[in-house]
Coordinates of C-alpha atoms (C1' of nucleotides) in Angstrom, one line a residue:
Chain Z
M21 CA 22.2 -17.2 9.6
A22 CA 22.4 -17.9 13.2
T23 CA 25.0 -20.5 14.5
I24 CA 27.1 -19.7 17.4
P25 CA 30.4 -21.1 16.7
R26 CA 32.3 -21.4 19.8
D27 CA 35.7 -22.5 18.8
F28 CA 38.1 -20.2 20.4
N29 CA 40.5 -20.6 23.2
V30 CA 42.0 -17.8 25.3
A31 CA 45.5 -17.5 26.6
P32 CA 45.1 -15.6 29.8
G33 CA 46.0 -11.9 29.3
T34 CA 45.5 -12.2 25.5
S35 CA 43.0 -10.2 23.3
V36 CA 40.0 -12.2 22.6
S37 CA 38.2 -12.1 19.3
A38 CA 35.2 -14.2 20.0
L39 CA 33.0 -14.7 17.1
E40 CA 29.4 -14.3 17.9
V41 CA 28.8 -13.2 21.6
P42 CA 25.1 -12.4 22.0
E43 CA 24.5 -8.7 22.7
V44 CA 22.6 -9.5 25.8
V45 CA 25.8 -10.9 27.3
I46 CA 27.8 -7.8 26.3
D47 CA 25.2 -5.7 27.9
R48 CA 25.7 -7.6 31.3
L49 CA 29.5 -7.4 31.4
P50 CA 29.6 -3.8 32.5
Q51 CA 27.5 -4.6 35.4
Y52 CA 29.8 -7.4 36.4
V53 CA 32.7 -5.0 36.1
R54 CA 30.9 -2.6 38.5
T55 CA 30.1 -5.2 41.0
L56 CA 33.7 -6.6 40.8
T57 CA 35.0 -3.1 41.4
Q58 CA 32.7 -2.8 44.5
L59 CA 33.9 -5.9 46.0
L60 CA 37.6 -5.0 45.5
E61 CA 36.9 -1.8 47.3
E62 CA 35.5 -3.8 50.1
G63 CA 38.7 -5.8 50.2
I64 CA 37.3 -9.1 48.8
E65 CA 39.8 -10.6 46.7
V66 CA 38.1 -13.9 45.8
T67 CA 34.5 -14.5 44.8
N68 CA 32.3 -17.1 43.1
S69 CA 29.3 -17.1 40.7
Q70 CA 27.0 -17.5 43.8
Q71 CA 28.2 -14.5 45.4
L72 CA 28.1 -12.3 42.2
G73 CA 24.9 -13.6 41.2
A74 CA 23.3 -12.5 44.6
Q75 CA 24.8 -9.1 44.3
L76 CA 23.6 -8.8 40.6
Q77 CA 20.3 -10.5 41.1
V78 CA 21.1 -13.0 38.4
T79 CA 21.5 -16.7 38.4
P80 CA 25.0 -18.1 39.2
A81 CA 24.7 -20.2 36.0
Q82 CA 24.1 -17.2 33.9
I83 CA 27.2 -15.6 35.0
R84 CA 29.3 -18.7 34.5
K85 CA 27.7 -19.1 31.0
D86 CA 28.3 -15.4 30.1
L87 CA 32.1 -15.6 31.2
S88 CA 32.4 -18.8 29.2
Y89 CA 32.0 -17.0 25.9
F90 CA 35.3 -15.3 26.6
G91 CA 37.5 -17.9 28.2
R92 CA 38.1 -19.7 31.5
F93 CA 38.7 -17.2 34.2
G94 CA 37.7 -19.2 37.4
K95 CA 39.4 -22.0 39.3
Q96 CA 37.1 -25.0 39.9
G97 CA 36.5 -25.6 43.5
R98 CA 37.7 -22.0 44.4
G99 CA 35.9 -19.4 42.3
Y100 CA 37.2 -16.2 40.8
R101 CA 40.0 -14.0 41.8
V102 CA 38.3 -10.6 41.8
R103 CA 41.2 -8.6 40.5
H104 CA 42.0 -10.8 37.7
L105 CA 38.6 -11.2 36.3
L106 CA 38.0 -7.5 36.6
T107 CA 41.1 -6.9 34.5
E108 CA 39.9 -9.4 31.8
L109 CA 36.5 -8.0 31.7
K110 CA 37.8 -4.4 31.4
Q111 CA 40.0 -5.6 28.5
I112 CA 37.2 -7.4 26.7
L113 CA 35.1 -4.4 27.0
G114 CA 37.8 -2.1 26.0
L115 CA 37.5 -0.2 29.3
D116 CA 41.4 -0.6 29.8
A117 CA 41.6 2.4 27.3
E118 CA 40.7 6.0 27.6
W119 CA 37.7 7.3 25.4
N120 CA 37.4 10.8 24.3
V121 CA 33.7 11.9 24.1
A122 CA 32.2 15.1 22.6
V123 CA 28.7 16.5 23.9
I124 CA 26.5 18.0 21.3
G125 CA 24.0 20.5 22.5
V126 CA 24.6 22.7 25.6
G127 CA 21.3 23.6 26.8
R128 CA 20.0 22.6 30.2
L129 CA 20.5 18.8 29.7
G130 CA 24.0 19.3 28.0
N131 CA 25.1 21.5 30.8
A132 CA 24.1 19.0 33.4
I133 CA 25.9 16.1 31.5
L134 CA 29.1 18.4 31.1
N135 CA 29.2 19.0 34.9
Y136 CA 28.3 15.3 35.8
P137 CA 31.4 13.9 37.5
G138 CA 30.6 10.3 36.7
F139 CA 32.1 9.8 33.5
N140 CA 35.7 10.6 34.1
P141 CA 36.5 7.9 36.7
D142 CA 35.3 5.3 34.3
G143 CA 37.6 6.5 31.5
F144 CA 35.2 8.6 29.5
H145 CA 36.6 12.0 29.1
L146 CA 34.3 14.7 27.9
V147 CA 36.8 16.5 25.8
A148 CA 34.6 18.9 23.6
A149 CA 31.2 20.6 23.5
F150 CA 29.2 21.9 20.6
D151 CA 26.3 24.2 20.2
N152 CA 24.6 25.8 17.3
N153 CA 23.6 28.9 19.3
P154 CA 26.2 31.7 18.6
D155 CA 25.5 33.1 22.1
N156 CA 26.7 29.8 23.7
V157 CA 29.7 29.5 21.6
G158 CA 32.9 30.5 23.4
K159 CA 31.5 30.1 26.8
E160 CA 33.1 27.5 29.0
V161 CA 31.0 24.7 30.7
G162 CA 32.6 22.1 33.1
G163 CA 36.0 23.5 32.0
I164 CA 35.3 23.0 28.3
A165 CA 34.9 25.7 25.7
I166 CA 31.8 25.4 23.5
Q167 CA 32.6 25.2 20.0
P168 CA 30.2 26.0 17.0
M169 CA 28.9 23.1 15.1
N170 CA 31.0 23.7 11.9
A171 CA 34.2 22.9 14.1
L172 CA 32.7 19.3 14.6
A173 CA 34.5 17.4 11.9
D174 CA 37.9 19.0 12.7
T175 CA 37.8 18.4 16.4
V176 CA 36.5 14.9 16.1
T177 CA 39.5 14.0 14.0
S178 CA 42.3 16.1 16.1
R179 CA 41.0 15.0 19.4
D180 CA 40.5 11.3 18.3
I181 CA 36.7 11.3 19.4
T182 CA 34.8 8.0 18.8
I183 CA 31.9 8.6 21.2
A184 CA 29.4 11.5 21.3
I185 CA 26.6 12.4 23.6
V186 CA 23.5 14.0 21.9
A187 CA 21.6 16.4 24.0
V188 CA 20.1 18.8 21.4
P189 CA 16.3 19.5 20.9
S190 CA 14.4 16.6 19.4
A191 CA 14.1 18.2 16.1
H192 CA 17.8 18.2 15.5
T193 CA 18.5 14.8 16.5
Q194 CA 18.7 13.0 13.3
S195 CA 20.6 15.8 11.6
V196 CA 23.1 16.0 14.4
V197 CA 23.5 12.2 14.4
D198 CA 24.0 12.2 10.5
Q199 CA 26.8 14.8 11.1
L200 CA 28.5 12.5 13.7
V201 CA 28.4 9.6 11.6
A202 CA 29.7 11.5 8.7
C203 CA 32.6 12.5 11.0
G204 CA 33.3 8.8 12.0
V205 CA 31.6 8.5 15.3
R206 CA 30.5 5.2 15.8
A207 CA 29.0 5.1 19.3
I208 CA 26.2 7.7 20.3
L209 CA 24.5 8.0 23.6
N210 CA 21.2 9.8 22.7
Y211 CA 19.5 11.8 25.5
T212 CA 16.7 13.0 23.0
P213 CA 13.4 11.1 22.9
I214 CA 14.0 10.4 19.1
N215 CA 14.8 7.2 17.4
A216 CA 17.7 8.3 15.2
Q217 CA 18.5 6.1 12.2
V218 CA 22.0 5.2 11.7
P219 CA 24.0 2.9 9.1
P220 CA 25.3 -0.5 10.1
G221 CA 28.5 -0.2 12.2
V222 CA 27.2 2.6 14.3
R223 CA 25.7 2.1 17.6
V224 CA 23.1 4.2 19.5
R225 CA 21.9 3.7 23.0
S226 CA 19.3 6.0 24.5
I227 CA 18.7 7.5 27.9
D228 CA 15.0 8.1 28.2
P229 CA 13.6 8.5 31.7
V230 CA 9.9 9.0 30.4
L231 CA 10.0 5.8 28.6
A232 CA 11.3 4.1 31.7
L233 CA 8.4 5.6 33.7
Q234 CA 5.9 4.6 31.1
S235 CA 6.7 0.9 31.2
M236 CA 6.3 0.8 35.0
T237 CA 2.9 2.2 35.1
Y238 CA 1.5 -0.7 33.3
Y239 CA 2.1 -2.7 36.5
L240 CA 0.8 0.0 38.8
A241 CA -2.3 0.7 36.6
D242 CA -4.0 -2.6 37.4
Q243 CA -3.6 -5.2 40.3
G244 CA -4.3 -8.0 37.9
H245 CA -0.9 -8.2 36.5
T246 CA 2.2 -10.1 37.8
A247 CA 3.6 -8.1 40.5
N248 CA 7.3 -9.2 40.4
G249 CA 9.9 -7.0 41.7
H250 CA 11.9 -7.2 38.6
Q251 CA 14.7 -4.8 37.8
G252 CA 15.5 -3.2 34.5
A253 CA 19.0 -1.7 33.9
D254 CA 20.2 1.1 32.0
Chain S
M237 CA -12.4 -0.9 26.1
A238 CA -10.0 -3.5 25.3
T239 CA -9.8 -6.6 27.5
I240 CA -6.5 -7.1 29.1
P241 CA -5.7 -10.6 29.3
R242 CA -5.2 -11.3 33.1
D243 CA -3.2 -13.6 35.2
F244 CA -5.5 -15.5 37.3
N245 CA -4.5 -16.5 40.8
V246 CA -5.6 -20.1 40.9
A247 CA -5.4 -22.6 43.7
P248 CA -2.4 -24.8 43.3
G249 CA -3.1 -27.8 41.0
T250 CA -5.7 -26.0 39.1
S251 CA -3.5 -24.1 36.8
V252 CA -5.5 -22.1 34.4
S253 CA -2.7 -19.7 33.7
A254 CA -4.1 -17.2 31.2
L255 CA -1.6 -15.8 28.8
E256 CA 0.5 -13.2 30.5
V257 CA 2.1 -10.5 28.5
P258 CA 5.9 -10.7 28.2
E259 CA 7.5 -7.9 29.9
V260 CA 9.7 -7.4 26.8
V261 CA 6.4 -6.5 25.0
I262 CA 5.4 -3.9 27.9
D263 CA 8.8 -2.2 27.4
R264 CA 8.1 -1.6 23.7
L265 CA 4.6 -0.2 24.1
P266 CA 5.7 3.2 25.3
Q267 CA 7.7 3.6 22.1
Y268 CA 4.7 2.7 20.1
V269 CA 2.9 5.3 21.9
R270 CA 5.6 7.9 21.2
T271 CA 5.8 7.1 17.5
L272 CA 2.0 7.1 17.1
T273 CA 2.0 10.6 18.9
Q274 CA 4.5 11.8 16.3
L275 CA 2.5 10.5 13.5
L276 CA -0.6 12.2 14.7
E277 CA 1.4 15.6 15.0
E278 CA 2.3 15.1 11.5
G279 CA -1.4 14.8 10.5
I280 CA -1.2 11.1 9.7
E281 CA -4.3 9.4 10.8
V282 CA -3.9 5.9 9.4
T283 CA -0.9 3.8 9.6
N284 CA 0.2 0.1 9.3
S285 CA 2.7 -2.2 10.8
Q286 CA 5.0 -1.7 7.9
Q287 CA 5.1 2.1 8.5
L288 CA 5.3 1.9 12.3
G289 CA 8.0 -1.0 12.1
A290 CA 10.1 1.4 9.5
Q291 CA 9.8 4.2 12.2
L292 CA 10.7 2.2 15.2
Q293 CA 13.3 -0.1 13.4
V294 CA 11.3 -3.3 14.4
T295 CA 9.8 -6.0 12.0
P296 CA 6.2 -5.3 11.2
A297 CA 5.4 -8.9 12.5
Q298 CA 6.6 -8.0 16.0
I299 CA 4.4 -5.1 16.1
R300 CA 1.4 -6.9 14.9
K301 CA 2.3 -9.8 17.5
D302 CA 2.8 -7.3 20.4
L303 CA -0.6 -5.8 19.8
S304 CA -2.4 -9.1 19.5
Y305 CA -1.7 -9.6 23.4
F306 CA -4.2 -6.9 24.1
G307 CA -6.8 -7.1 21.4
R308 CA -7.5 -6.5 17.9
F309 CA -7.0 -2.8 17.0
G310 CA -6.6 -2.8 13.2
K311 CA -8.7 -3.4 10.1
Q312 CA -7.5 -6.0 7.6
G313 CA -6.5 -4.4 4.5
R314 CA -6.5 -1.0 5.9
G315 CA -4.2 -0.8 8.8
Y316 CA -4.7 1.1 12.1
R317 CA -6.4 4.2 13.0
V318 CA -3.6 6.3 14.7
R319 CA -5.8 8.1 17.2
H320 CA -7.8 4.9 18.1
L321 CA -4.6 2.9 18.6
L322 CA -2.9 5.5 20.5
T323 CA -5.9 5.9 22.8
E324 CA -6.0 2.1 23.6
L325 CA -2.2 1.8 24.1
K326 CA -2.2 4.6 26.3
Q327 CA -5.0 3.1 28.5
I328 CA -3.4 -0.2 28.5
L329 CA -0.1 1.3 29.9
G330 CA -2.0 3.5 32.3
L331 CA -1.0 6.8 30.7
D332 CA -4.5 7.9 30.5
A333 CA -4.1 8.8 34.3
E334 CA -1.9 11.4 35.9
W335 CA 0.9 10.2 38.2
N336 CA 2.5 11.9 41.1
V337 CA 6.1 11.6 41.5
A338 CA 8.5 12.4 44.4
V339 CA 12.2 13.1 43.8
I340 CA 14.6 12.1 46.4
G341 CA 17.9 13.8 46.6
V342 CA 18.5 17.4 45.4
G343 CA 22.0 17.4 44.6
R344 CA 23.2 18.4 41.2
L345 CA 21.3 15.6 39.5
G346 CA 18.2 16.0 41.5
N347 CA 18.2 19.7 40.6
A348 CA 18.6 18.8 36.9
I349 CA 15.6 16.4 37.2
L350 CA 13.4 18.8 38.9
N351 CA 14.0 21.6 36.2
Y352 CA 13.7 19.0 33.4
P353 CA 10.4 19.9 31.5
G354 CA 10.1 16.5 29.9
F355 CA 8.0 14.7 32.6
N356 CA 4.9 16.8 32.7
P357 CA 3.8 16.7 29.1
D358 CA 3.5 13.0 29.6
G359 CA 1.4 13.0 32.8
F360 CA 4.2 12.6 35.4
H361 CA 3.9 15.4 37.8
L362 CA 6.9 15.9 40.1
V363 CA 5.0 17.1 43.2
A364 CA 7.6 16.7 46.1
A365 CA 11.2 16.7 46.8
F366 CA 13.2 15.5 49.6
D367 CA 16.7 15.8 50.8
N368 CA 18.4 15.1 54.0
N369 CA 20.7 18.0 54.0
P370 CA 19.3 20.7 56.3
D371 CA 20.8 23.4 54.2
N372 CA 18.7 22.5 51.3
V373 CA 15.3 21.8 53.2
G374 CA 12.9 24.6 52.6
K375 CA 14.5 25.9 49.3
E376 CA 12.5 25.9 46.2
V377 CA 13.7 24.0 43.2
G378 CA 11.6 24.0 40.1
G379 CA 8.7 25.4 42.0
I380 CA 8.8 22.7 44.6
A381 CA 9.7 23.2 48.3
I382 CA 12.3 20.6 49.5
Q383 CA 11.3 18.5 52.3
P384 CA 13.3 16.8 55.0
M385 CA 13.4 13.0 54.7
N386 CA 11.3 12.4 57.7
A387 CA 8.4 14.0 55.9
L388 CA 8.5 11.4 53.2
A389 CA 5.8 9.0 54.6
D390 CA 3.3 11.8 55.3
T391 CA 3.7 13.4 51.9
V392 CA 3.7 10.1 49.9
T393 CA 0.2 9.3 51.6
S394 CA -1.2 12.8 51.3
R395 CA -0.1 13.5 47.8
D396 CA -0.9 10.1 46.7
I397 CA 2.5 9.6 45.3
T398 CA 3.1 6.1 43.7
I399 CA 6.3 6.7 41.8
A400 CA 9.7 8.0 43.0
I401 CA 12.9 9.1 41.3
V402 CA 16.2 8.5 43.3
A403 CA 19.0 10.7 42.9
V404 CA 21.0 10.4 46.2
P405 CA 24.5 9.6 46.7
S406 CA 25.3 5.8 45.9
A407 CA 25.8 5.0 49.6
H408 CA 22.3 6.0 50.5
T409 CA 20.5 4.2 47.6
Q410 CA 19.4 1.0 49.4
S411 CA 18.4 2.8 52.6
V412 CA 16.2 5.4 50.6
V413 CA 14.6 2.5 48.4
D414 CA 13.8 0.7 51.7
Q415 CA 12.0 4.0 53.0
L416 CA 10.1 4.4 49.8
V417 CA 8.9 0.6 49.7
A418 CA 7.9 1.1 53.3
C419 CA 5.7 4.2 52.4
G420 CA 4.1 2.2 49.6
V421 CA 5.8 3.4 46.5
R422 CA 6.0 0.7 44.0
A423 CA 7.7 2.2 41.0
I424 CA 11.2 3.6 41.4
L425 CA 13.4 5.2 38.7
N426 CA 16.9 4.9 40.0
Y427 CA 19.5 7.4 38.8
T428 CA 22.3 5.9 41.1
P429 CA 24.8 3.3 39.9
I430 CA 23.6 0.9 42.7
N431 CA 21.5 -2.2 42.1
A432 CA 18.9 -1.7 44.9
Q433 CA 17.1 -4.9 46.4
V434 CA 13.2 -4.6 46.3
P435 CA 10.6 -6.9 47.5
P436 CA 8.2 -8.5 44.8
G437 CA 5.6 -6.1 43.7
V438 CA 8.0 -3.2 43.5
R439 CA 9.6 -2.2 40.2
V440 CA 13.0 -0.4 39.6
R441 CA 14.4 0.8 36.4
S442 CA 17.7 2.5 36.2
I443 CA 19.1 5.3 34.2
D444 CA 22.9 4.7 33.9
P445 CA 24.8 6.4 31.1
V446 CA 28.0 5.0 32.2
L447 CA 26.8 1.3 31.7
A448 CA 25.3 2.4 28.4
L449 CA 28.7 3.7 27.3
Q450 CA 30.6 0.7 28.6
S451 CA 28.5 -1.7 26.5
M452 CA 29.1 0.3 23.4
T453 CA 33.0 0.3 23.8
Y454 CA 33.0 -3.4 23.2
Y455 CA 32.0 -2.9 19.6
L456 CA 34.4 0.0 19.1
A457 CA 37.4 -1.8 20.7
D458 CA 37.9 -4.3 18.0
Q459 CA 36.9 -4.5 14.4
G460 CA 36.4 -8.2 14.7
H461 CA 32.9 -8.0 16.3
T462 CA 29.5 -8.0 14.4
A463 CA 29.1 -4.4 13.3
N464 CA 25.4 -4.0 13.3
G465 CA 23.9 -0.5 13.9
H466 CA 21.5 -1.8 16.5
Q467 CA 19.8 0.6 18.7
G468 CA 19.1 0.1 22.5
A469 CA 16.4 2.0 24.0
D470 CA 16.0 3.4 27.5
Chain D
dG1 C1' -5.3 -6.0 -3.6
dA2 C1' -3.8 -4.8 0.9
dC3 C1' -3.6 -5.6 5.3
dT4 C1' -4.2 -7.7 10.1
dG5 C1' -4.1 -11.3 13.5
dT6 C1' -2.2 -15.7 14.8
dG7 C1' -0.7 -20.6 15.0
dA8 C1' 3.6 -22.9 14.1
dA9 C1' 8.5 -22.8 13.2
dA10 C1' 12.9 -20.7 14.0
dA11 C1' 16.1 -18.4 16.8
dG12 C1' 17.9 -16.9 20.9
dT13 C1' 18.4 -17.2 25.8
dT14 C1' 18.3 -19.0 30.4
dT15 C1' 18.5 -22.9 33.4
dC16 C1' 19.9 -27.5 34.6
dA17 C1' 22.8 -30.9 35.8
dC18 C1' 27.0 -33.0 36.0
dA19 C1' 31.9 -34.2 34.6
dG20 C1' 36.1 -32.6 36.0
dC21 C1' 39.7 -29.8 38.3
dT22 C1' 41.7 -27.8 42.6
Chain X
dA210 C1' 34.1 -30.7 49.3
dG211 C1' 33.4 -26.9 46.4
dC212 C1' 33.4 -24.8 42.7
dT213 C1' 33.8 -24.0 37.3
dG214 C1' 32.8 -24.7 32.6
dT215 C1' 29.5 -26.7 29.4
dG216 C1' 26.6 -29.6 26.7
dA217 C1' 21.7 -30.5 26.5
dA218 C1' 17.1 -29.3 28.0
dA219 C1' 13.8 -26.0 29.0
dC220 C1' 12.0 -21.9 28.1
dT221 C1' 11.3 -17.3 25.8
dT222 C1' 11.0 -14.3 21.9
dT223 C1' 11.0 -13.4 17.2
dT224 C1' 9.8 -14.5 12.7
dC225 C1' 7.2 -16.9 9.0
dA226 C1' 3.6 -17.6 6.3
dC227 C1' -0.9 -17.7 5.4
dA228 C1' -6.2 -17.8 6.2
dG229 C1' -9.4 -14.3 6.8
dT230 C1' -11.3 -9.6 6.5
dC231 C1' -12.0 -5.3 4.4

DNA sequence: GACTGTGAAAAGTTTCACAGCT
DNA sequence: AGCTGTGAAACTTTTCACAGTC
């Protein structure tokens, strides 16, 4: 059941509903967004696939191909207007909206997440925090009052929360994920080292520094392996 | 001991390129290790590709294929002895060794990392911390005395540090990475949202929660997309 | 009977190379 | 002249399917 039907054309500024964009392409778009943002900050208004590729360590052809899934954003012979491409990509990714996010688990890690200033500038607003420890409930962390877990469903609905960050002890991961899914949360950023099972339609991404380290040691362990300075993201 | 297929460096023309293990396979091995560890904790001594696949949400064929790059670890008709497979995989990944790790940057994030208890049990020992802020130097975080950046080279050598975790402000990322590379560090876990350039032979993996969120919003933004509950790791 | 290990096929992804626009 | 957008080719990764072993 493959087939990549690419029968779409896009009027500039119009919402795209591409049929089947490979997930690997979607995963690269946020990086393009970030690089374009940096270029704009440097005052660069026009770029091209060559320059973008150099920044991102990706081939120019790949950038052009990736963009071609969504429309024609460049001008032949000239390249891309940074501001325009950035706007389009943000719109495609849904980053022209603001997203309300809940943090579940306010231990050491949850605390660090709630105090991390990096989410807000990108439109992700941590608006609620939950913990099942009665001693924590009511306290404020990063300007947010910690609520008990039984308030989850109501708050998710009333505050229009679609994304959750899970930072609970491993043993509670699956149960918390189940509760989130039941409340209608469809995107979960999982900081625990557990592979939570979710129904179709719900997405989970994991942040797992230990796994990242463990895949690098393979290349350190033995000099016999290919030693390419390859980068992995996210 | 399992024979690790090796990549021979052959004179040009006489290409005998022995089979090279795809990086995507290496990236999955740590997850296999984790699942096997869990099975063992539950007292399960024998498993099979079906069960492992269910746990990991991966096809049984993929697990068998991945393992086949390194040897024959199972018994036909019976499956895999968990303890045995775990030992082999850890050895392949270099996880039978202990690794000394330095943390660069002891701001909010670096602090959280130094206090995170998840690295040690897996053999990654945070043994040194560096910061360029004189006010921080000398303080202890997580039992480690913060050193000035100019002590980097000496300490990396004397403490046999091969892995570094970078948690400095974005603007300093490239400069810090350059210093690490110059000291001989060959694996870097990058917590900054910057794509550092490294020479061949050095590996970088990035931890970037914002990128992870941004790739999920694509699927939230519009109901027209494929809605598979697919998991991304690390 | 149950399962692995593995060539071969299928599917997916990247790169090439060039027509065509500016 | 310089660059995009894109089919087609090359390459990579996954899945199939089954011979072989326990």
